[in-house]
PDB file of C-alpha atoms in Angstrom:
ATOM      1  CA  UNK A 243       3.319 -21.142  16.069  1.00 65.00           C
ATOM      2  CA  UNK A 244      -0.114 -21.560  14.413  1.00 77.00           C
ATOM      3  CA  UNK A 245      -0.952 -17.839  14.246  1.00 93.00           C
ATOM      4  CA  UNK A 246      -4.457 -17.330  12.894  1.00 96.00           C
ATOM      5  CA  UNK A 247      -6.436 -20.447  12.032  1.00 96.00           C
ATOM      6  CA  UNK A 248      -9.517 -20.349   9.897  1.00 96.00           C
ATOM      7  CA  UNK A 249     -12.031 -23.252   9.332  1.00 96.00           C
ATOM      8  CA  UNK A 250     -13.335 -24.465   6.833  1.00 96.00           C
ATOM      9  CA  UNK A 251     -11.053 -23.770   3.673  1.00 95.00           C
ATOM     10  CA  UNK A 252     -13.907 -24.374   1.201  1.00 96.00           C
ATOM     11  CA  UNK A 253     -17.700 -24.303   1.739  1.00 97.00           C
ATOM     12  CA  UNK A 254     -20.682 -24.708  -0.698  1.00 97.00           C
ATOM     13  CA  UNK A 255     -23.901 -23.304   0.753  1.00 97.00           C
ATOM     14  CA  UNK A 256     -27.507 -23.155  -0.581  1.00 97.00           C
ATOM     15  CA  UNK A 257     -29.237 -20.092  -0.629  1.00 98.00           C
ATOM     16  CA  UNK A 258     -31.078 -19.462   2.661  1.00 97.00           C
ATOM     17  CA  UNK A 259     -28.742 -21.979   4.549  1.00 97.00           C
ATOM     18  CA  UNK A 260     -26.914 -20.582   7.748  1.00 96.00           C
ATOM     19  CA  UNK A 261     -23.327 -21.066   8.667  1.00 96.00           C
ATOM     20  CA  UNK A 262     -20.377 -20.224  10.908  1.00 98.00           C
ATOM     21  CA  UNK A 263     -16.860 -19.459   9.838  1.00 98.00           C
ATOM     22  CA  UNK A 264     -14.370 -20.383  12.584  1.00 98.00           C
ATOM     23  CA  UNK A 265     -11.299 -17.973  13.563  1.00 98.00           C
ATOM     24  CA  UNK A 266      -8.892 -18.652  16.403  1.00 97.00           C
ATOM     25  CA  UNK A 267      -5.628 -16.821  17.160  1.00 97.00           C
ATOM     26  CA  UNK A 268      -2.978 -17.881  19.502  1.00 96.00           C
ATOM     27  CA  UNK A 269      -1.144 -14.699  19.844  1.00 95.00           C
ATOM     28  CA  UNK A 270      -3.181 -13.200  22.568  1.00 94.00           C
ATOM     29  CA  UNK A 271      -4.058 -10.234  20.225  1.00 94.00           C
ATOM     30  CA  UNK A 272      -6.696  -7.804  21.379  1.00 91.00           C
ATOM     31  CA  UNK A 273      -7.978  -6.778  17.849  1.00 92.00           C
ATOM     32  CA  UNK A 274      -9.652  -9.323  15.606  1.00 94.00           C
ATOM     33  CA  UNK A 275     -11.720  -8.557  12.346  1.00 95.00           C
ATOM     34  CA  UNK A 276     -13.188 -10.149   9.402  1.00 97.00           C
ATOM     35  CA  UNK A 277     -12.803  -9.219   5.531  1.00 96.00           C
ATOM     36  CA  UNK A 278     -14.329 -10.352   2.296  1.00 96.00           C
ATOM     37  CA  UNK A 279     -12.208 -10.329  -0.829  1.00 94.00           C
ATOM     38  CA  UNK A 280     -13.804  -9.827  -4.167  1.00 91.00           C
ATOM     39  CA  UNK A 281     -12.299  -9.598  -7.478  1.00 83.00           C
ATOM     40  CA  UNK A 282     -11.191  -5.886  -8.274  1.00 77.00           C
ATOM     41  CA  UNK A 283     -12.284  -4.572  -4.778  1.00 78.00           C
ATOM     42  CA  UNK A 284      -9.453  -5.434  -2.569  1.00 82.00           C
ATOM     43  CA  UNK A 285     -10.608  -6.577   0.997  1.00 90.00           C
ATOM     44  CA  UNK A 286     -13.558  -4.870   2.716  1.00 92.00           C
ATOM     45  CA  UNK A 287     -14.160  -5.078   6.558  1.00 92.00           C
ATOM     46  CA  UNK A 288     -17.302  -6.787   7.757  1.00 95.00           C
ATOM     47  CA  UNK A 289     -17.067  -6.657  11.532  1.00 95.00           C
ATOM     48  CA  UNK A 290     -14.281  -6.334  14.056  1.00 93.00           C
ATOM     49  CA  UNK A 291     -13.667  -6.663  17.740  1.00 93.00           C
ATOM     50  CA  UNK A 292     -11.217  -4.656  20.174  1.00 90.00           C
ATOM     51  CA  UNK A 293     -11.635  -7.311  22.766  1.00 91.00           C
ATOM     52  CA  UNK A 294     -13.608  -9.999  24.455  1.00 93.00           C
ATOM     53  CA  UNK A 295     -17.197  -8.941  24.647  1.00 94.00           C
ATOM     54  CA  UNK A 296     -16.904  -5.953  22.412  1.00 93.00           C
ATOM     55  CA  UNK A 297     -17.723  -6.019  18.676  1.00 94.00           C
ATOM     56  CA  UNK A 298     -18.717  -3.512  15.989  1.00 92.00           C
ATOM     57  CA  UNK A 299     -19.678  -3.149  12.491  1.00 93.00           C
ATOM     58  CA  UNK A 300     -17.266  -2.401   9.723  1.00 91.00           C
ATOM     59  CA  UNK A 301     -18.326  -1.209   6.163  1.00 89.00           C
ATOM     60  CA  UNK A 302     -20.252  -4.298   4.828  1.00 94.00           C
ATOM     61  CA  UNK A 303     -21.992  -5.843   7.809  1.00 96.00           C
ATOM     62  CA  UNK A 304     -25.341  -6.694   6.451  1.00 96.00           C
ATOM     63  CA  UNK A 305     -26.121 -10.521   6.484  1.00 96.00           C
ATOM     64  CA  UNK A 306     -23.339 -11.321   9.032  1.00 97.00           C
ATOM     65  CA  UNK A 307     -23.175 -11.766  12.807  1.00 97.00           C
ATOM     66  CA  UNK A 308     -20.279 -11.914  15.173  1.00 97.00           C
ATOM     67  CA  UNK A 309     -19.556 -12.627  18.787  1.00 96.00           C
ATOM     68  CA  UNK A 310     -16.190 -12.606  20.939  1.00 97.00           C
ATOM     69  CA  UNK A 311     -16.704 -14.570  24.048  1.00 96.00           C
ATOM     70  CA  UNK A 312     -12.910 -15.242  24.427  1.00 96.00           C
ATOM     71  CA  UNK A 313      -9.619 -13.446  23.432  1.00 96.00           C
ATOM     72  CA  UNK A 314      -8.842 -16.314  21.030  1.00 97.00           C
ATOM     73  CA  UNK A 315     -12.069 -17.115  19.121  1.00 97.00           C
ATOM     74  CA  UNK A 316     -14.095 -14.629  16.561  1.00 98.00           C
ATOM     75  CA  UNK A 317     -16.825 -16.694  14.722  1.00 98.00           C
ATOM     76  CA  UNK A 318     -18.565 -15.283  11.841  1.00 98.00           C
ATOM     77  CA  UNK A 319     -22.118 -16.331  11.328  1.00 98.00           C
ATOM     78  CA  UNK A 320     -24.102 -16.124   8.052  1.00 96.00           C
ATOM     79  CA  UNK A 321     -27.678 -15.931   9.023  1.00 92.00           C
ATOM     80  CA  UNK A 322     -29.194 -16.658   5.694  1.00 96.00           C
ATOM     81  CA  UNK A 323     -26.808 -17.021   2.952  1.00 97.00           C
ATOM     82  CA  UNK A 324     -27.212 -15.413  -0.431  1.00 97.00           C
ATOM     83  CA  UNK A 325     -25.349 -15.644  -3.677  1.00 97.00           C
ATOM     84  CA  UNK A 326     -23.888 -12.121  -3.199  1.00 96.00           C
ATOM     85  CA  UNK A 327     -22.121 -13.332  -0.185  1.00 97.00           C
ATOM     86  CA  UNK A 328     -20.041 -15.578  -2.485  1.00 97.00           C
ATOM     87  CA  UNK A 329     -16.651 -14.513  -1.607  1.00 97.00           C
ATOM     88  CA  UNK A 330     -13.214 -15.233   0.129  1.00 96.00           C
ATOM     89  CA  UNK A 331     -13.322 -14.510   3.743  1.00 97.00           C
ATOM     90  CA  UNK A 332     -10.300 -13.685   5.658  1.00 96.00           C
ATOM     91  CA  UNK A 333     -10.008 -13.277   9.618  1.00 97.00           C
ATOM     92  CA  UNK A 334      -7.200 -10.968  10.903  1.00 95.00           C
ATOM     93  CA  UNK A 335      -5.733 -10.386  14.385  1.00 95.00           C
ATOM     94  CA  UNK A 336      -3.420  -7.605  15.619  1.00 92.00           C
ATOM     95  CA  UNK A 337      -1.941  -6.704  18.989  1.00 89.00           C
ATOM     96  CA  UNK A 338      -3.904  -3.431  18.942  1.00 81.00           C
ATOM     97  CA  UNK A 339      -6.221  -1.813  16.572  1.00 75.00           C
ATOM     98  CA  UNK A 340      -3.615   0.253  14.760  1.00 77.00           C
ATOM     99  CA  UNK A 341      -0.744  -2.108  14.457  1.00 85.00           C
ATOM    100  CA  UNK A 342      -0.026  -4.657  11.367  1.00 88.00           C
ATOM    101  CA  UNK A 343      -2.553  -7.357  11.075  1.00 91.00           C
ATOM    102  CA  UNK A 344      -1.938 -11.167  10.762  1.00 93.00           C
ATOM    103  CA  UNK A 345      -4.134 -13.010   8.438  1.00 94.00           C
ATOM    104  CA  UNK A 346      -5.564 -16.469   8.205  1.00 95.00           C
ATOM    105  CA  UNK A 347      -5.613 -18.666   5.164  1.00 93.00           C
ATOM    106  CA  UNK A 348      -8.996 -17.626   4.179  1.00 94.00           C
ATOM    107  CA  UNK A 349     -12.328 -19.533   3.566  1.00 96.00           C
ATOM    108  CA  UNK A 350     -13.601 -19.643   0.056  1.00 96.00           C
ATOM    109  CA  UNK A 351     -17.420 -19.532   0.229  1.00 97.00           C
ATOM    110  CA  UNK A 352     -19.967 -20.327  -2.631  1.00 97.00           C
ATOM    111  CA  UNK A 353     -23.452 -19.635  -2.223  1.00 97.00           C
ATOM    112  CA  UNK A 354     -25.545 -21.326  -4.955  1.00 97.00           C
TER     113      UNK A 354
ATOM    114  CA  UNK B 112     -13.184   8.671   3.743  1.00 82.00           C
ATOM    115  CA  UNK B 113      -9.849   6.983   3.403  1.00 87.00           C
ATOM    116  CA  UNK B 114      -8.781   5.418   0.307  1.00 92.00           C
ATOM    117  CA  UNK B 115      -5.944   3.653  -1.358  1.00 94.00           C
ATOM    118  CA  UNK B 116      -5.261   3.463  -5.283  1.00 95.00           C
ATOM    119  CA  UNK B 117      -2.758   1.023  -6.880  1.00 93.00           C
ATOM    120  CA  UNK B 118      -1.646   0.913 -10.358  1.00 84.00           C
ATOM    121  CA  UNK B 119      -3.580  -1.513 -12.394  1.00 80.00           C
ATOM    122  CA  UNK B 120      -2.148  -4.778 -13.311  1.00 83.00           C
ATOM    123  CA  UNK B 121      -1.666  -7.417 -14.171  1.00 93.00           C
ATOM    124  CA  UNK B 122       2.272  -6.687 -14.258  1.00 96.00           C
ATOM    125  CA  UNK B 123       4.525  -9.093 -16.241  1.00 97.00           C
ATOM    126  CA  UNK B 124       8.117  -9.138 -15.779  1.00 97.00           C
ATOM    127  CA  UNK B 125      11.179 -11.240 -16.683  1.00 97.00           C
ATOM    128  CA  UNK B 126      13.368 -12.306 -14.088  1.00 97.00           C
ATOM    129  CA  UNK B 127      15.974  -9.777 -12.709  1.00 97.00           C
ATOM    130  CA  UNK B 128      13.782  -7.040 -13.919  1.00 97.00           C
ATOM    131  CA  UNK B 129      13.144  -3.766 -11.830  1.00 98.00           C
ATOM    132  CA  UNK B 130       9.754  -3.526 -10.183  1.00 97.00           C
ATOM    133  CA  UNK B 131       7.707  -0.554  -9.245  1.00 97.00           C
ATOM    134  CA  UNK B 132       4.132  -0.821  -8.127  1.00 97.00           C
ATOM    135  CA  UNK B 133       2.583   2.587  -7.469  1.00 97.00           C
ATOM    136  CA  UNK B 134       0.369   3.574  -4.544  1.00 97.00           C
ATOM    137  CA  UNK B 135      -1.370   6.557  -3.575  1.00 97.00           C
ATOM    138  CA  UNK B 136      -3.463   7.143  -0.719  1.00 96.00           C
ATOM    139  CA  UNK B 137      -6.177   9.794   0.580  1.00 94.00           C
ATOM    140  CA  UNK B 138      -6.512  10.121   4.362  1.00 90.00           C
ATOM    141  CA  UNK B 139      -6.824  12.502   7.208  1.00 82.00           C
ATOM    142  CA  UNK B 140      -4.180  12.811   9.926  1.00 80.00           C
ATOM    143  CA  UNK B 141      -1.100  10.487   9.729  1.00 83.00           C
ATOM    144  CA  UNK B 142      -1.953   6.891   8.683  1.00 90.00           C
ATOM    145  CA  UNK B 143       0.373   3.911   8.958  1.00 92.00           C
ATOM    146  CA  UNK B 144       1.152   2.256   5.493  1.00 95.00           C
ATOM    147  CA  UNK B 145       1.616  -1.199   4.640  1.00 96.00           C
ATOM    148  CA  UNK B 146       2.262  -3.587   1.747  1.00 97.00           C
ATOM    149  CA  UNK B 147       0.879  -7.092   2.032  1.00 96.00           C
ATOM    150  CA  UNK B 148       1.462 -10.024  -0.319  1.00 97.00           C
ATOM    151  CA  UNK B 149      -0.803 -12.755  -1.401  1.00 94.00           C
ATOM    152  CA  UNK B 150       0.705 -16.082  -2.753  1.00 93.00           C
ATOM    153  CA  UNK B 151      -1.625 -18.371  -4.705  1.00 88.00           C
ATOM    154  CA  UNK B 152      -4.171 -20.012  -2.259  1.00 84.00           C
ATOM    155  CA  UNK B 153      -2.901 -18.250   0.699  1.00 87.00           C
ATOM    156  CA  UNK B 154      -3.739 -15.609   3.133  1.00 89.00           C
ATOM    157  CA  UNK B 155      -2.242 -12.180   3.346  1.00 93.00           C
ATOM    158  CA  UNK B 156       1.313 -11.652   4.368  1.00 94.00           C
ATOM    159  CA  UNK B 157       2.703  -8.491   5.578  1.00 95.00           C
ATOM    160  CA  UNK B 158       5.551  -7.482   3.348  1.00 97.00           C
ATOM    161  CA  UNK B 159       6.550  -4.288   4.929  1.00 97.00           C
ATOM    162  CA  UNK B 160       5.386  -1.292   6.831  1.00 96.00           C
ATOM    163  CA  UNK B 161       6.212   2.440   7.644  1.00 95.00           C
ATOM    164  CA  UNK B 162       4.477   4.437  10.396  1.00 92.00           C
ATOM    165  CA  UNK B 163       5.470   8.048   9.704  1.00 91.00           C
ATOM    166  CA  UNK B 164       6.505  10.296   7.090  1.00 93.00           C
ATOM    167  CA  UNK B 165       9.900   9.535   5.397  1.00 95.00           C
ATOM    168  CA  UNK B 166      10.068   6.016   6.798  1.00 96.00           C
ATOM    169  CA  UNK B 167      11.447   3.436   4.585  1.00 97.00           C
ATOM    170  CA  UNK B 168      10.098   0.014   5.028  1.00 97.00           C
ATOM    171  CA  UNK B 169      12.019  -2.816   3.663  1.00 97.00           C
ATOM    172  CA  UNK B 170      11.923  -6.704   3.643  1.00 97.00           C
ATOM    173  CA  UNK B 171      13.113  -9.583   1.161  1.00 95.00           C
ATOM    174  CA  UNK B 172      14.522  -6.842  -1.294  1.00 97.00           C
ATOM    175  CA  UNK B 173      11.538  -4.883  -1.310  1.00 98.00           C
ATOM    176  CA  UNK B 174      11.245  -1.352  -0.295  1.00 98.00           C
ATOM    177  CA  UNK B 175       8.694   1.531   0.040  1.00 98.00           C
ATOM    178  CA  UNK B 176       9.107   5.269   1.417  1.00 98.00           C
ATOM    179  CA  UNK B 177       6.349   6.887   3.014  1.00 97.00           C
ATOM    180  CA  UNK B 178       6.028  10.191   1.103  1.00 96.00           C
ATOM    181  CA  UNK B 179       3.659  12.443   2.755  1.00 93.00           C
ATOM    182  CA  UNK B 180       4.094  15.402   0.332  1.00 94.00           C
ATOM    183  CA  UNK B 181       2.921  13.099  -2.601  1.00 96.00           C
ATOM    184  CA  UNK B 182       0.696  10.937  -0.458  1.00 96.00           C
ATOM    185  CA  UNK B 183       2.483   7.869  -2.123  1.00 97.00           C
ATOM    186  CA  UNK B 184       3.907   4.498  -0.802  1.00 98.00           C
ATOM    187  CA  UNK B 185       5.491   3.087  -4.069  1.00 98.00           C
ATOM    188  CA  UNK B 186       6.751  -0.498  -3.903  1.00 98.00           C
ATOM    189  CA  UNK B 187      10.120  -1.457  -5.606  1.00 98.00           C
ATOM    190  CA  UNK B 188      12.547  -4.297  -5.920  1.00 98.00           C
ATOM    191  CA  UNK B 189      15.717  -4.208  -7.987  1.00 97.00           C
ATOM    192  CA  UNK B 190      15.667  -7.634  -9.291  1.00 96.00           C
ATOM    193  CA  UNK B 191      12.482  -9.947  -9.166  1.00 97.00           C
ATOM    194  CA  UNK B 192      12.402 -13.490  -9.051  1.00 97.00           C
ATOM    195  CA  UNK B 193       9.853 -16.014 -10.230  1.00 97.00           C
ATOM    196  CA  UNK B 194       8.973 -16.614  -6.754  1.00 96.00           C
ATOM    197  CA  UNK B 195       7.777 -13.120  -6.273  1.00 97.00           C
ATOM    198  CA  UNK B 196       4.968 -13.836  -8.527  1.00 97.00           C
ATOM    199  CA  UNK B 197       1.864 -12.998  -6.253  1.00 96.00           C
ATOM    200  CA  UNK B 198      -0.806 -10.367  -5.383  1.00 94.00           C
ATOM    201  CA  UNK B 199       0.375  -7.225  -3.886  1.00 96.00           C
ATOM    202  CA  UNK B 200      -1.854  -5.152  -1.835  1.00 95.00           C
ATOM    203  CA  UNK B 201      -1.287  -1.414  -0.574  1.00 96.00           C
ATOM    204  CA  UNK B 202      -3.060  -0.700   2.682  1.00 95.00           C
ATOM    205  CA  UNK B 203      -3.430   2.003   5.427  1.00 93.00           C
ATOM    206  CA  UNK B 204      -4.481   2.095   8.996  1.00 91.00           C
ATOM    207  CA  UNK B 205      -5.887   5.595  10.021  1.00 81.00           C
ATOM    208  CA  UNK B 206      -5.854   5.967  13.975  1.00 69.00           C
ATOM    209  CA  UNK B 207      -8.383   8.733  13.854  1.00 62.00           C
ATOM    210  CA  UNK B 208     -12.008   9.213  13.205  1.00 55.00           C
ATOM    211  CA  UNK B 209     -14.442   6.493  12.577  1.00 56.00           C
ATOM    212  CA  UNK B 210     -11.806   4.231  10.839  1.00 56.00           C
ATOM    213  CA  UNK B 211     -10.686   2.568  14.273  1.00 66.00           C
ATOM    214  CA  UNK B 212      -8.343  -0.208  13.353  1.00 72.00           C
ATOM    215  CA  UNK B 213      -9.761  -0.595   9.849  1.00 82.00           C
ATOM    216  CA  UNK B 214      -7.243  -1.632   7.236  1.00 88.00           C
ATOM    217  CA  UNK B 215      -8.235   0.268   3.979  1.00 90.00           C
ATOM    218  CA  UNK B 216      -6.828  -1.735   1.095  1.00 91.00           C
ATOM    219  CA  UNK B 217      -6.185  -1.029  -2.796  1.00 92.00           C
ATOM    220  CA  UNK B 218      -7.651  -3.235  -5.083  1.00 91.00           C
ATOM    221  CA  UNK B 219      -4.442  -5.162  -5.456  1.00 92.00           C
ATOM    222  CA  UNK B 220      -1.865  -5.697  -8.409  1.00 94.00           C
ATOM    223  CA  UNK B 221      -1.201  -9.111  -9.871  1.00 94.00           C
ATOM    224  CA  UNK B 222       2.628  -9.656 -10.534  1.00 96.00           C
ATOM    225  CA  UNK B 223       3.657 -12.360 -12.830  1.00 97.00           C
ATOM    226  CA  UNK B 224       7.502 -13.049 -13.286  1.00 97.00           C
ATOM    227  CA  UNK B 225       8.822 -15.211 -16.077  1.00 96.00           C
ATOM    228  CA  UNK B 226      11.993 -17.116 -16.034  1.00 95.00           C
TER     229      UNK B 226
END
């Protein structure tokens, strides 16, 4: 059972470049979300989706876009990378919005 | 808004010592409470949960009780092992208000267990 799969695991970008972080889950979960993890700050919600075709902003959405065309996939797009976006990014899914979340392995992103 | 406060780390213990990691929260309504664990280089794994007051979550020898009167969810283990070395996160989900489905995390506590 794959669970939540994120790619890539590591990425280095130059300032101004764009990229997409991939996230897929095979548990038929309705709810998916993206978090960023920064030292001493726990995890903060970037965007979330309650189902295919429905997305909304979390607490730190600026500089990121998402879409949810299928139940399985929830990619995160960085439009124009900035050093402040250097972080570890986690995708999570849950059966419903208020049930426990299952996390991917994370993507460590460095913007230089 | 909702918030979670964990005891500051890092915490360093010898094998077989007793572990307590304090967690308190601020939230309206009746949040569900979680402990997640992150081993080096890995994602977060759910360790245990409690969904209502006085519930006790338990897993792998770890326990935590949802105390609404003290707004706390302290993590305990009677005898830690080297393999318990990891970062531990306390978190809550609040079903109400504008926090729809959002996990609010504490800042994490690094635990190191020496043989």
